[in-house]
Amino acid sequence: FEYPEDRLLRLKGTISDEDMHHPPAMDQNGEPCLMVVKHGNTTGLTVGHANDIRSCVHNYHEDGTTDFSMEWAILPFDNKSGAFSTPGDSSAVVADGSGRIGGIITG
């Protein structure tokens, strides 16, 4: 990852399913990993490891409506880093170092 000279990561495209499930890079332990970043209103810029496990969440509301979402776990970059996101970071885009979008923070 090369930090852009103007400090602005240009977002373009999406992270492919293949790269999400079979990351193209390795972490410091030689394990496959997909590094992602986000800039949240509360935590600012954070870096994390994207987990290849997804959760399917179905919410059933009292009025009979339902909604469905896919949730993606992002782990802290290392044991010295804080949480990838906290309350107040909702709507922050999660992207890889190439600017490909992987998701959005909710909740």
Coordinates of C-alpha atoms in Angstrom, one line a residue:
F1 CA 0.0 0.0 0.0
E2 CA 1.4 3.4 -1.0
Y3 CA -0.1 6.3 0.8
P4 CA -1.4 8.9 -1.7
E5 CA 0.7 12.1 -1.8
D6 CA -2.4 14.2 -1.4
R7 CA -3.6 12.0 1.5
L8 CA -6.8 11.2 -0.3
L9 CA -7.6 7.6 -1.2
R10 CA -9.6 7.6 -4.4
L11 CA -12.5 5.1 -4.1
K12 CA -13.2 3.1 -7.3
G13 CA -15.0 -0.2 -7.8
T14 CA -15.6 -2.9 -5.3
I15 CA -13.5 -5.7 -3.7
S16 CA -14.2 -8.9 -5.6
D17 CA -15.7 -11.9 -3.9
E18 CA -12.6 -13.8 -4.9
D19 CA -10.3 -11.3 -3.0
M20 CA -12.6 -11.3 0.0
H21 CA -12.6 -15.1 0.3
H22 CA -9.0 -15.6 -0.9
P23 CA -7.0 -12.5 0.0
P24 CA -4.1 -11.7 -2.3
A25 CA -1.8 -10.4 0.4
M26 CA -0.1 -11.9 3.5
D27 CA 0.2 -10.5 7.0
Q28 CA 3.3 -10.4 9.2
N29 CA 2.7 -14.1 10.1
G30 CA 2.5 -15.2 6.5
E31 CA -1.3 -15.7 6.7
P32 CA -3.5 -14.6 3.8
C33 CA -5.2 -11.3 4.8
L34 CA -7.1 -8.4 3.3
M35 CA -6.2 -5.1 4.9
V36 CA -8.9 -2.5 4.9
V37 CA -9.3 1.1 6.1
K38 CA -12.1 3.4 7.0
H39 CA -12.4 7.0 8.3
G40 CA -15.1 7.2 10.8
N41 CA -16.6 10.3 12.5
T42 CA -15.7 9.0 16.0
T43 CA -12.5 6.9 15.5
G44 CA -11.0 8.7 12.5
L45 CA -8.7 6.6 10.3
T46 CA -8.4 3.0 11.3
V47 CA -6.8 0.0 9.6
G48 CA -8.0 -3.6 10.1
H49 CA -7.9 -7.2 8.9
A50 CA -11.0 -8.2 7.0
N51 CA -12.3 -11.6 8.1
D52 CA -13.6 -13.9 5.4
I53 CA -16.6 -15.0 7.5
R54 CA -19.9 -13.3 6.8
S55 CA -23.0 -13.3 9.0
C56 CA -26.5 -13.2 7.5
V57 CA -28.8 -11.1 9.7
H58 CA -32.5 -11.2 9.4
N59 CA -34.4 -8.6 11.5
Y60 CA -38.1 -9.1 12.2
H61 CA -40.1 -6.0 13.1
E62 CA -43.3 -5.8 15.1
D63 CA -45.1 -4.3 12.1
G64 CA -44.5 -7.5 10.2
T65 CA -41.7 -6.2 8.0
T66 CA -38.3 -7.7 7.8
D67 CA -34.9 -6.7 6.6
F68 CA -31.8 -8.7 5.7
S69 CA -28.1 -7.7 5.8
M70 CA -24.8 -9.4 5.3
E71 CA -22.3 -8.5 8.1
W72 CA -18.5 -8.6 7.8
A73 CA -16.2 -8.8 10.7
I74 CA -13.2 -6.5 10.6
L75 CA -10.5 -7.2 13.2
P76 CA -8.1 -4.6 14.7
F77 CA -4.8 -4.3 12.8
D78 CA -2.8 -5.6 15.8
N79 CA -3.1 -6.1 19.5
K80 CA -2.1 -2.5 20.2
S81 CA -4.9 -1.1 18.0
G82 CA -8.3 -0.2 19.3
A83 CA -11.6 -1.3 17.8
F84 CA -11.9 -0.9 14.0
S85 CA -15.1 1.1 14.6
T86 CA -17.2 2.4 17.5
P87 CA -20.7 4.0 17.8
G88 CA -20.7 7.2 15.7
D89 CA -18.7 5.7 12.8
S90 CA -21.9 4.7 11.0
S91 CA -21.9 5.4 7.2
A92 CA -18.1 5.2 7.0
V93 CA -16.9 3.4 3.9
V94 CA -14.7 0.4 4.3
A95 CA -12.1 0.0 1.5
D96 CA -8.9 -1.8 0.7
G97 CA -5.6 0.0 -0.1
S98 CA -6.5 0.2 -3.8
G99 CA -9.7 2.2 -3.0
R100 CA -12.0 -0.7 -3.8
I101 CA -15.1 -0.6 -1.6
G102 CA -15.9 -3.6 0.6
G103 CA -18.8 -2.3 2.8
I104 CA -20.1 0.4 5.0
I105 CA -20.2 0.7 8.8
T106 CA -23.7 0.4 10.2
G107 CA -25.2 0.2 13.7

